[in-house]
mmCIF file of C-alpha atoms in Angstrom:
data_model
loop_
_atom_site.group_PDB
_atom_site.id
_atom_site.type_symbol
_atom_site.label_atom_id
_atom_site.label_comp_id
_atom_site.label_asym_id
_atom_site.label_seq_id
_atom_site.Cartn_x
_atom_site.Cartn_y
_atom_site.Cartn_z
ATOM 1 C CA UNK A 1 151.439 199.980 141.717
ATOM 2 C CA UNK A 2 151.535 199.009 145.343
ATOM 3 C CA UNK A 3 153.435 195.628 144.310
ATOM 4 C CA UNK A 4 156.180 198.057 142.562
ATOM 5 C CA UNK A 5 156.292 200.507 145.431
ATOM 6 C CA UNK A 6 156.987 197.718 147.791
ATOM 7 C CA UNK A 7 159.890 196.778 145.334
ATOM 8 C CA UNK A 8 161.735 199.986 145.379
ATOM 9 C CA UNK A 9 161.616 200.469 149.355
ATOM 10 C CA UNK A 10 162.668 196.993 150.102
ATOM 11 C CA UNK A 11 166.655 196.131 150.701
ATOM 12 C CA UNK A 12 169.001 194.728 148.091
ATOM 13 C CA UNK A 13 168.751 191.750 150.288
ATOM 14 C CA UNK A 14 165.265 190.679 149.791
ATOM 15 C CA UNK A 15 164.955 191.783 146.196
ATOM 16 C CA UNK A 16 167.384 188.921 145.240
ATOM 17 C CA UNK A 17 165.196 186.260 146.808
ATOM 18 C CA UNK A 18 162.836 184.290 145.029
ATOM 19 C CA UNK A 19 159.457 184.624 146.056
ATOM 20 C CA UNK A 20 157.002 181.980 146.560
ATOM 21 C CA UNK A 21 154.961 181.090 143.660
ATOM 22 C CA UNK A 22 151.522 181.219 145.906
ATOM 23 C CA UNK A 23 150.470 182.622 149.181
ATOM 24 C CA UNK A 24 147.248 181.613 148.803
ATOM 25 C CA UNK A 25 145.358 178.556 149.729
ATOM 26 C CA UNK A 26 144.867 175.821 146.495
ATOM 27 C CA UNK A 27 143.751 172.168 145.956
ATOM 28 C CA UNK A 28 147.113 169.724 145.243
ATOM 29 C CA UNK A 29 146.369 166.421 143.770
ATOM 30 C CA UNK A 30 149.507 164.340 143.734
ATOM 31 C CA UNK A 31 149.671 162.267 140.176
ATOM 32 C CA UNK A 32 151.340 159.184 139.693
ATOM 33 C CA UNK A 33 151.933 157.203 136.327
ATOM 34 C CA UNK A 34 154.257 155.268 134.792
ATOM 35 C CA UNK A 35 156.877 156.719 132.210
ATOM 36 C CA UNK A 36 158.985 154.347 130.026
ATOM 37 C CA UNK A 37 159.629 151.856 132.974
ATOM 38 C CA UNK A 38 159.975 154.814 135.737
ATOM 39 C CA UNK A 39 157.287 155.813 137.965
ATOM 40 C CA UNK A 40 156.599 160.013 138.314
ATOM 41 C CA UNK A 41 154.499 161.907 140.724
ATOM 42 C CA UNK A 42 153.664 165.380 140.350
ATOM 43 C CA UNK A 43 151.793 168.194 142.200
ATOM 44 C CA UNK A 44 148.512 169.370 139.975
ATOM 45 C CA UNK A 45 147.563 172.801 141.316
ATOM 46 C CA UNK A 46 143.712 173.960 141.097
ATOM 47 C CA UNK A 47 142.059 176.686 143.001
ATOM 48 C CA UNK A 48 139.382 174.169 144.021
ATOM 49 C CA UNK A 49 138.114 170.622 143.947
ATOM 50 C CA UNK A 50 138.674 169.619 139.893
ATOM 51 C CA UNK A 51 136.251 168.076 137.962
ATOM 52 C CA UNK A 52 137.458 164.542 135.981
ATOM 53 C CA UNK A 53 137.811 166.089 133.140
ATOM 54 C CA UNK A 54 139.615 168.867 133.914
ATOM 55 C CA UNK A 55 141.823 166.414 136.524
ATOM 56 C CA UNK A 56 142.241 164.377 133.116
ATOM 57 C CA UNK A 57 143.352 167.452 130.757
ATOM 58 C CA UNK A 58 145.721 168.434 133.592
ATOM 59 C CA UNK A 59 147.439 164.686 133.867
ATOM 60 C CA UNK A 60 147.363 164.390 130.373
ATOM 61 C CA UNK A 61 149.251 167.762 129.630
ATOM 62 C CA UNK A 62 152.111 167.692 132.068
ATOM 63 C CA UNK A 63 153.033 163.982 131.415
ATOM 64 C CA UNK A 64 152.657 164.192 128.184
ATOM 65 C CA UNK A 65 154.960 166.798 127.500
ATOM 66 C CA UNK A 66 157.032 165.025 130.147
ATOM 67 C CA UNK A 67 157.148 161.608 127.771
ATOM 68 C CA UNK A 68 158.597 164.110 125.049
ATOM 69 C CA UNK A 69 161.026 165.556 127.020
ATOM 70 C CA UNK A 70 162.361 162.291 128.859
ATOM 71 C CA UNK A 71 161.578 159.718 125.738
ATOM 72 C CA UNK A 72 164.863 157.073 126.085
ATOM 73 C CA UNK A 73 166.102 156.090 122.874
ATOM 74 C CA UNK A 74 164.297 153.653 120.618
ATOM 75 C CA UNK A 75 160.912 154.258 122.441
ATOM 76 C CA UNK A 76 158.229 155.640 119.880
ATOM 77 C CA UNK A 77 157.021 158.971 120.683
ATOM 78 C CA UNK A 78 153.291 158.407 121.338
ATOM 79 C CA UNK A 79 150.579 161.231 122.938
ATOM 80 C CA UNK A 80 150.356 160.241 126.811
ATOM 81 C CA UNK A 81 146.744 159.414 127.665
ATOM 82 C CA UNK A 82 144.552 158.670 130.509
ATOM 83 C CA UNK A 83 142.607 155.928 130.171
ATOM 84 C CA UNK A 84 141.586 155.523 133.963
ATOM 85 C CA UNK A 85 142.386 156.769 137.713
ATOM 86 C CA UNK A 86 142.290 154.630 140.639
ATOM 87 C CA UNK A 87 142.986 156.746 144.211
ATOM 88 C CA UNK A 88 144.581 155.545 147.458
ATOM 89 C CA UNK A 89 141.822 155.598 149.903
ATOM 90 C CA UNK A 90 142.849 156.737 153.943
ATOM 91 C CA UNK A 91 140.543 154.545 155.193
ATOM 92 C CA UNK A 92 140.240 151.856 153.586
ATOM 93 C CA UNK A 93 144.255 152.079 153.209
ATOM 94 C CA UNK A 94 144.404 150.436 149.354
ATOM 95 C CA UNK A 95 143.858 151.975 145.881
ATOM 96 C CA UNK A 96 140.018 152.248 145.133
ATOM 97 C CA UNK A 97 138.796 152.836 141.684
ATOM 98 C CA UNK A 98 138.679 156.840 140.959
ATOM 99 C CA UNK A 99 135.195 157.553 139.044
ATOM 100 C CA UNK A 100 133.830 160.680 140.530
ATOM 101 C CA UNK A 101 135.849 163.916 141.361
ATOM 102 C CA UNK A 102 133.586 163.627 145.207
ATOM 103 C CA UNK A 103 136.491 160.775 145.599
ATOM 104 C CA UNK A 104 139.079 163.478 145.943
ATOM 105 C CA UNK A 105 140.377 165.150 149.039
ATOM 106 C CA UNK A 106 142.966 168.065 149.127
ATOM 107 C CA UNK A 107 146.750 166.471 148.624
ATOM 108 C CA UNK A 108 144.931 162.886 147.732
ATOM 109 C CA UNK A 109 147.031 160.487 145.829
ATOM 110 C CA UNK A 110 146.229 159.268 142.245
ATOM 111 C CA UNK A 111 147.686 156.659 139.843
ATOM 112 C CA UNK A 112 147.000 157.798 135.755
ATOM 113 C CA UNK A 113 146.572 154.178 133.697
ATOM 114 C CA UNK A 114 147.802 154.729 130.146
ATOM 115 C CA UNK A 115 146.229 152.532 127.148
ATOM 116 C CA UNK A 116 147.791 148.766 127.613
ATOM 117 C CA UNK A 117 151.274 148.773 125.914
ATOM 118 C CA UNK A 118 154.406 146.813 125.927
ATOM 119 C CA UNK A 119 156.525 150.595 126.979
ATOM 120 C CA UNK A 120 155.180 151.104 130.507
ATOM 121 C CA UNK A 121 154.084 149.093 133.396
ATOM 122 C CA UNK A 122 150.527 150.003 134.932
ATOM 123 C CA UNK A 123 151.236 149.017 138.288
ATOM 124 C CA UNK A 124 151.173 151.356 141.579
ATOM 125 C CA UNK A 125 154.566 149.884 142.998
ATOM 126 C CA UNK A 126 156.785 152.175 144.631
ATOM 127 C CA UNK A 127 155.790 155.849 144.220
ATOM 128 C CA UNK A 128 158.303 158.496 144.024
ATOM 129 C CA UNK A 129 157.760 161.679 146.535
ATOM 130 C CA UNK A 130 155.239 164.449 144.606
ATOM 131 C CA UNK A 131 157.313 166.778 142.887
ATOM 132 C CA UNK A 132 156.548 170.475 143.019
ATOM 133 C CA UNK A 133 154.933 171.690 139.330
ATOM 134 C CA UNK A 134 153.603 174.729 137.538
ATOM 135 C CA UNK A 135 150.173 173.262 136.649
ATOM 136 C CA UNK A 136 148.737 173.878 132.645
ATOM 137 C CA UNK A 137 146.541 172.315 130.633
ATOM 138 C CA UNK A 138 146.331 172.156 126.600
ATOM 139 C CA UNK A 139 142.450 171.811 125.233
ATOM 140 C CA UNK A 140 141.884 168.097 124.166
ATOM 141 C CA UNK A 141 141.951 168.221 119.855
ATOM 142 C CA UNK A 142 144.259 170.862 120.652
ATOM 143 C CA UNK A 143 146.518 170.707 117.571
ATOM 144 C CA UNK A 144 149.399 171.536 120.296
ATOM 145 C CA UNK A 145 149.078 168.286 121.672
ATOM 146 C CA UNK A 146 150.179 166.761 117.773
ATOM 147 C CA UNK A 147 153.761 165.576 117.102
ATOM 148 C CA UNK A 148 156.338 166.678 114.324
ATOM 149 C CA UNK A 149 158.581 164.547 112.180
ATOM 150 C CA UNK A 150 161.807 165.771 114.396
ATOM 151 C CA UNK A 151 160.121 164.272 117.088
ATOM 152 C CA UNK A 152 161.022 160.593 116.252
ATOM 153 C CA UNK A 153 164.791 161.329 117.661
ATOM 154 C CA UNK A 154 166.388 161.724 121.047
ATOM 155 C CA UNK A 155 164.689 164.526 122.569
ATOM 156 C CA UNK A 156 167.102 167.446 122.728
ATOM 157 C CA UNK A 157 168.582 168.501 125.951
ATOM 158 C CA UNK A 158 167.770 171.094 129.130
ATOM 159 C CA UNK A 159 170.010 173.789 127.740
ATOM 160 C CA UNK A 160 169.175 173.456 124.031
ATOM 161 C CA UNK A 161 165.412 173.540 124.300
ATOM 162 C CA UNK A 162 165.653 176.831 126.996
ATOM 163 C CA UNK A 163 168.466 178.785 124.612
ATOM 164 C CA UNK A 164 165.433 177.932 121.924
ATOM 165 C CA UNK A 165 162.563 179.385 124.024
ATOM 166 C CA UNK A 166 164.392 182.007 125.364
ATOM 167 C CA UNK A 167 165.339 183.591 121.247
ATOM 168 C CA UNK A 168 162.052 182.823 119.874
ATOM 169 C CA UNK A 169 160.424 184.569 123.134
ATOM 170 C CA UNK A 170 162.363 187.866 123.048
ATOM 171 C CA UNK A 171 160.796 189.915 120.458
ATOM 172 C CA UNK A 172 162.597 191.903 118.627
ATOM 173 C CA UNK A 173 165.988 190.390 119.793
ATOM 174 C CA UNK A 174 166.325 192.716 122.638
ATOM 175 C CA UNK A 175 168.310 189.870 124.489
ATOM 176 C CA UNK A 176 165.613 190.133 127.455
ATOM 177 C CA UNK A 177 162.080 189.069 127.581
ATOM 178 C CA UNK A 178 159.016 191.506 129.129
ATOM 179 C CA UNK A 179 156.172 190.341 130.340
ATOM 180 C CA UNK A 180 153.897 190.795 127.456
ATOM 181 C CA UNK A 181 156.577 188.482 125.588
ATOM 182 C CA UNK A 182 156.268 185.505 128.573
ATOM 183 C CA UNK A 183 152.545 186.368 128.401
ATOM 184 C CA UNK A 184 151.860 185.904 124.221
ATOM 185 C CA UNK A 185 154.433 183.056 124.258
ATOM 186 C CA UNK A 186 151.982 181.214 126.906
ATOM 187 C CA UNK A 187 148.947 182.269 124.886
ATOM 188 C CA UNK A 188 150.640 181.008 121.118
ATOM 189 C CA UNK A 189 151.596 177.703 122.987
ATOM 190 C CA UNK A 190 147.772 177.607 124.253
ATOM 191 C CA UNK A 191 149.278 176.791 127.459
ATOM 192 C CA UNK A 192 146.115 177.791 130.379
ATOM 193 C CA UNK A 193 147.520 177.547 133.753
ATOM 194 C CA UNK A 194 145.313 175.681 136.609
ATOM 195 C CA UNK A 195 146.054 178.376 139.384
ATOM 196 C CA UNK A 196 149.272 180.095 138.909
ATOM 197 C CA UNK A 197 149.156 183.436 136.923
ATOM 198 C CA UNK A 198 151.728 184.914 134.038
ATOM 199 C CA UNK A 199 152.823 187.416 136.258
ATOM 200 C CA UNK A 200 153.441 185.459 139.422
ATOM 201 C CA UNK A 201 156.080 183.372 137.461
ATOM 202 C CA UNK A 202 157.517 186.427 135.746
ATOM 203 C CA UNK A 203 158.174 187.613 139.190
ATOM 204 C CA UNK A 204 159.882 184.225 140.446
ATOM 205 C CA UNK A 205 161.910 184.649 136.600
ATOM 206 C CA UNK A 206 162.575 188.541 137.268
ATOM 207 C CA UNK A 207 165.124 187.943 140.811
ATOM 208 C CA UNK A 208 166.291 191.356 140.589
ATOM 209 C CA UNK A 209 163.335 192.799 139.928
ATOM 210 C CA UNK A 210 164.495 194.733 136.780
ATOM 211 C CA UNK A 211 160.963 194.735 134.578
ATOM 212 C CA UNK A 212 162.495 192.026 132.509
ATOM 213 C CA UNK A 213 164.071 188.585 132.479
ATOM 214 C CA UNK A 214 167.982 188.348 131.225
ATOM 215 C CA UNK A 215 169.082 184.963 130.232
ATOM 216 C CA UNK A 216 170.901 184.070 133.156
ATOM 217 C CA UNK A 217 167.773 184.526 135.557
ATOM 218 C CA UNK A 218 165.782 182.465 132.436
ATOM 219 C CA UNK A 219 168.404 179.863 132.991
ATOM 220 C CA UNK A 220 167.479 179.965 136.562
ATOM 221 C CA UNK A 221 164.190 179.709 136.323
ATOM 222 C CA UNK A 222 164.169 177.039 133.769
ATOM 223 C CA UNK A 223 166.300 174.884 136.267
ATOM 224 C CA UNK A 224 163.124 175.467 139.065
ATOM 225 C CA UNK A 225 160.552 174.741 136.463
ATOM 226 C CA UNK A 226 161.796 172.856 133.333
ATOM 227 C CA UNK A 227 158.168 171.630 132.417
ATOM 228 C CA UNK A 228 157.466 175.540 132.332
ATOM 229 C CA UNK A 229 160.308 175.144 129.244
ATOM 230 C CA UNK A 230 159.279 171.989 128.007
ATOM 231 C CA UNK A 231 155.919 173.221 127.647
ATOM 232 C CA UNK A 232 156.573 176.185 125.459
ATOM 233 C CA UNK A 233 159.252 174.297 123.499
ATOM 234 C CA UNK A 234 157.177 171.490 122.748
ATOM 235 C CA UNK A 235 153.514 173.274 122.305
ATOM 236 C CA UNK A 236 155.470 176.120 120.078
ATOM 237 C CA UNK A 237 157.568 173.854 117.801
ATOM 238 C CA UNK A 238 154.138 172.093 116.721
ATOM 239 C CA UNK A 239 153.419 175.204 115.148
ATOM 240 C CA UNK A 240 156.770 176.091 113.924
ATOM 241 C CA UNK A 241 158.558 175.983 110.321
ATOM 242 C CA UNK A 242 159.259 172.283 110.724
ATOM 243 C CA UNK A 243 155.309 171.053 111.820
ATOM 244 C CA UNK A 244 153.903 168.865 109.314
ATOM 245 C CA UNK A 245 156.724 169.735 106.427
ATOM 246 C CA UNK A 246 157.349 165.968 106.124
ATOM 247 C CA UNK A 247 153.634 163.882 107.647
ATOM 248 C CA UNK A 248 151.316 166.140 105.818
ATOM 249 C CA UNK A 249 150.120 167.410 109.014
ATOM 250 C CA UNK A 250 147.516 171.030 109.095
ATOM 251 C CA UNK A 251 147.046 172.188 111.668
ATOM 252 C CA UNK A 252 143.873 174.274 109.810
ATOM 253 C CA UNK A 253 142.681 170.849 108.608
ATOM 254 C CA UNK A 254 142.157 169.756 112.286
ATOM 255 C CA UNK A 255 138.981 169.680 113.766
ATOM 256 C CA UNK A 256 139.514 170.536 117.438
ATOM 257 C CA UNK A 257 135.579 169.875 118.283
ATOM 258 C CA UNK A 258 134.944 166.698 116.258
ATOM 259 C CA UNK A 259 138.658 165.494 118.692
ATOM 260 C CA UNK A 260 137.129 166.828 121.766
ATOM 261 C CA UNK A 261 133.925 165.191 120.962
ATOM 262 C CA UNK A 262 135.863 161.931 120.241
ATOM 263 C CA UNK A 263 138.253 162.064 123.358
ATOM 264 C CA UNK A 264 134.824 162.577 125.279
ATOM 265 C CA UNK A 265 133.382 159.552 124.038
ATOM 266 C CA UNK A 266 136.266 157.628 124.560
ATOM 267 C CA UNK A 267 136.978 158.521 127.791
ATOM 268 C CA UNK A 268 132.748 157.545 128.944
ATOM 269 C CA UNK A 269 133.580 154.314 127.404
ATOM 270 C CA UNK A 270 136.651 153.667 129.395
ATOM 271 C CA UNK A 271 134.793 155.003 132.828
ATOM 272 C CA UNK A 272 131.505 152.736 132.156
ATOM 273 C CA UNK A 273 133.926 150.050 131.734
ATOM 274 C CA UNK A 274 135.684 150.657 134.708
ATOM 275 C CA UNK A 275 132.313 151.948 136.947
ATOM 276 C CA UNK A 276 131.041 148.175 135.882
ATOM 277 C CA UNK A 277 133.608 146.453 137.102
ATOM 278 C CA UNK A 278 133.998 148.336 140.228
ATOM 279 C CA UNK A 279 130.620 147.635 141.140
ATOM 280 C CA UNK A 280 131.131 143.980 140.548
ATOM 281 C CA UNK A 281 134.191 143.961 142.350
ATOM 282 C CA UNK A 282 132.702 146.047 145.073
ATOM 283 C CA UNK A 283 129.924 143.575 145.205
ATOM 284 C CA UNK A 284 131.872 140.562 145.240
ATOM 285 C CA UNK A 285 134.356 142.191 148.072
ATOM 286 C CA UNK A 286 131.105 142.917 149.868
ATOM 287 C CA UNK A 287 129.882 139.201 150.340
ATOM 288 C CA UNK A 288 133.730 138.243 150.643
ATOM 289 C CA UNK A 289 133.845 140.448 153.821
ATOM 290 C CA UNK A 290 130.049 138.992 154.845
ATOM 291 C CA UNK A 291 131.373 135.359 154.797
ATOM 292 C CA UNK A 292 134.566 136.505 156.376
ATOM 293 C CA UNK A 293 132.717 137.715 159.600
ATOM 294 C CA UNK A 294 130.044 134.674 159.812
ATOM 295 C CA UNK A 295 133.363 132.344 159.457
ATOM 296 C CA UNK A 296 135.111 134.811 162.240
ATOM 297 C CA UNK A 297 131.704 134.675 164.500
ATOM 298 C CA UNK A 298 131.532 130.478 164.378
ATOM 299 C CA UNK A 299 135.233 130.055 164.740
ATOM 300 C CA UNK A 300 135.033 132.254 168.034
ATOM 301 C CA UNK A 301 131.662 130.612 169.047
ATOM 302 C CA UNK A 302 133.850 127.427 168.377
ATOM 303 C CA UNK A 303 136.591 128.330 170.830
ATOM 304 C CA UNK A 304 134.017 129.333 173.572
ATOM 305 C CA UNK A 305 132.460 125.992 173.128
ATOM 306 C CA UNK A 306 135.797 124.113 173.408
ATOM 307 C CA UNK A 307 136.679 126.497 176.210
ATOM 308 C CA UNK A 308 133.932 125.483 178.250
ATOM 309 C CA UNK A 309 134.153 121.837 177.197
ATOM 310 C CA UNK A 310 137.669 122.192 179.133
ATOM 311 C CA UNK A 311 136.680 123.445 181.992
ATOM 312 C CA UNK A 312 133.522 121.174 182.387
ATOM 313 C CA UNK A 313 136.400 118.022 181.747
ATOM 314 C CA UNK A 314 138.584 119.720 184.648
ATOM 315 C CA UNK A 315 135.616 119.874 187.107
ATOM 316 C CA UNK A 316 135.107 116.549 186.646
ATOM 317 C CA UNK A 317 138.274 114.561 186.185
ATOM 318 C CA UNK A 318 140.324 116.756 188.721
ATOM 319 C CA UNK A 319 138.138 117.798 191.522
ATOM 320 C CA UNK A 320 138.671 115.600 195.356
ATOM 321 C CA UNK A 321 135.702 113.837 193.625
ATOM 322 C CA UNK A 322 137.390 112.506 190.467
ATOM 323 C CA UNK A 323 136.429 108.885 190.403
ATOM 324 C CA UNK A 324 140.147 108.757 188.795
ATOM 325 C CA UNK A 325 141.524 110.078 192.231
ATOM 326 C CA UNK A 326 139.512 106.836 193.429
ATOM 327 C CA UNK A 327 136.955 108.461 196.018
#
C-alpha cells in the first residue's frame, strides 16, 4: 500500500524511470566460462555467501540456457555443466583451485570448467567485464533442464522467443500481462530466483506504473534482461506441445531424485579429483618455493662472499703498501 501511495504522489517524471532492481546489500560472484570458443562473465546474485552447490546450480542454469540461446550453427546442443571452479586469488594474484565456498569473497572472480570437449576451450585467457544478470536457478534432475527435438536447429532469435513468452504469458489474451501471470509463468518454468523477487522485476517491466506490462515495456525489459526471456522460453517450451513428441521423452517418467542423487555423486567425484591434485600441487609448489629461498639465501651469501673477497684484493693490491706499487 505504501509502495502504491508513493506511486500516485510522485511526478510524471519519475514514474517513467526505471528503478533499480536492488537497494539492498547482496553477495556478487562474477562467473566466467567458456561458450562455443567465446569467453562470458556474468554477475550471480545471492543474499549471502553461497554454498558450492548452490554456486554450481546457479552457473549451471544461466549458462546453460545461455548455450541454447547463443548455440552457432552446427554445434550440438548439449546441457552446460560444471565440472570444476578454480578462483583468482588477491593475494596470491593467480587462479587457485575453488573447493570450498570459505574461498569466496564478495565480487570474487570464478572460472566454470565444462566436461573436456572438442566445442570449448577451458582456459582463463582474456575475461570479458561481468555482465549485470537476473540470477535463477533450475533444481538439478529438473526435467526443465532436458532438451526438445526443435532444439537441434539455429536457436530462434531475440524478438521471436519474447513475442512467444509474452502470448503464452498473458492469460486470457488480454494483450497485457499482471503480475500473477509473470509470477505463475516463473513458477511453471521452475525458475527460483537467487535474490531478486517477482515483483521487483515486474516493477522494472511496469515503467509507467499502470498494474500491468504492455508489450512495448515487455520489449523493453526483455532488451535489459534477455536471460529473464530466455529462461522462460527455454524452461516453458520443455514442457510444451512439442517436448518429447519425436525422442520419446516424459517428463512423468523422470526421476528428479535418482538425477539429483546422480549429479551429486558426480560432482564429489570430480571435487575429490580435483581436492587430490590440489594438494599435490600445493605440496609440490610448497617445496618448489622452499628450494627457491635456500637457492636465493646461498646466491646472496655468495655475493657477500665475493664482495668482501674484492675489497680484501683492493686493500692489498692498491694500498701505498702494494708490493705492485714497489714499496
Amino acid at each position: 500500500l505504501k509502495l502504491q501511495f508513493l506511486y500516485l504522489i510522485a511526478p510524471p517524471s519519475r514514474l517513467s524511470s526505471i528503478p533499480p532492481l536492488h537497494t539492498h546489500t547482496m553477495f556478487i560472484v562474477a562467473a566466467a566460462t567458456d561458450l562455443f570458443g567465446r569467453k562470458q562473465n556474468v554477475k550471480l546474485e545471492f543474499p549471502s555467501c553461497p554454498t558450492m552447490t548452490q554456486l554450481i546450480n546457479a552457473a549451471e542454469s544461466q549458462y546453460d540456457v545461455m548455450s541454447r540461446s547463443g548455440r552457432p550453427a552446427g554445434y550440438p546442443d548439449a546441457p552446460f555443466k560444471v565440472q570444476t571452479f578454480q578462483v583468482y586469488d588477491d593475494i596470491l594474484l593467480r587462479w587457485v583451485d575453488l573447493y570450498s565456498s570459505a574461498q569466496l569473497t564478495n565480487g570474487c572472480q570464478v572460472f566454470c570448467f565444462q566436461p573436456e570437449s572438442i566445442w570449448h576451450s577451458d582456459s582463463q585467457g582474456i575475461i570479458p567485464e561481468a555482465k549485470d544478470n537476473v540470477t535463477w536457478t533450475t533444481p538439478v534432475g529438473s526435467p526443465r533442464r532436458a532438451r526438445v527435438a526443435t532444439d537441434a536447429g539455429v536457436a530462434p532469435a531475440l524478438s521471436e522467443k519474447l513475442r512467444s513468452v509474452f502470448y503464452q504469458i498473458d492469460s486470457g489474451n488480454k494483450g497485457y500481462i499482471l503480475y500473477t501471470d509473470l509470477r505463475n509463468a516463473f513458477a511453471a518454468a521452475e525458475m527460483d530466483f537467487t535474490y531478486a523477487r517477482v515483483g521487483e522485476l515486474f516493477t522494472v517491466a511496469d515503467t509507467n506504473r499502470s498494474g500491468h506490462i504492455t508489450y512495448d515495456e515487455w520489449v523493453r525489459f526483455a532488451i535489459k534482461y534477455p536471460n529473464v526471456i530466455d529462461g522462460l522460453f527455454f524452461r516453458s517450451r520443455d514442457f510444451g506441445p512439442q517436448a518429447g513428441c519425436s525422442t520419446g521423452y516424459s517428463p512423468a517418467a523422470v526421476d528428479a531424485g535418482s538425477m539429483q542423487r546422480q549429479r551429486e555423486q558426480e560432482l564429489r567425484g570430480y571435487y575429490d579429483n580435483a581436492w587430490q591434485g590440489s594438494v599435490q600441487r600445493e605440496r609440490a609448489m610448497g617445496e618448489y618455493e622452499a628450494a627457491k629461498r635456500d637457492a636465493d639465501q646461498a646466491r646472496m651469501q655468495k655475493e657477500i662472499a665475493e664482495s668482501k673477497e674484492r675489497r680484501a684484493w683492493d686493500q692489498l693490491y692498491y694500498s701505498p703498501s702494494s708490493p705492485q706499487k714497489g714499496y
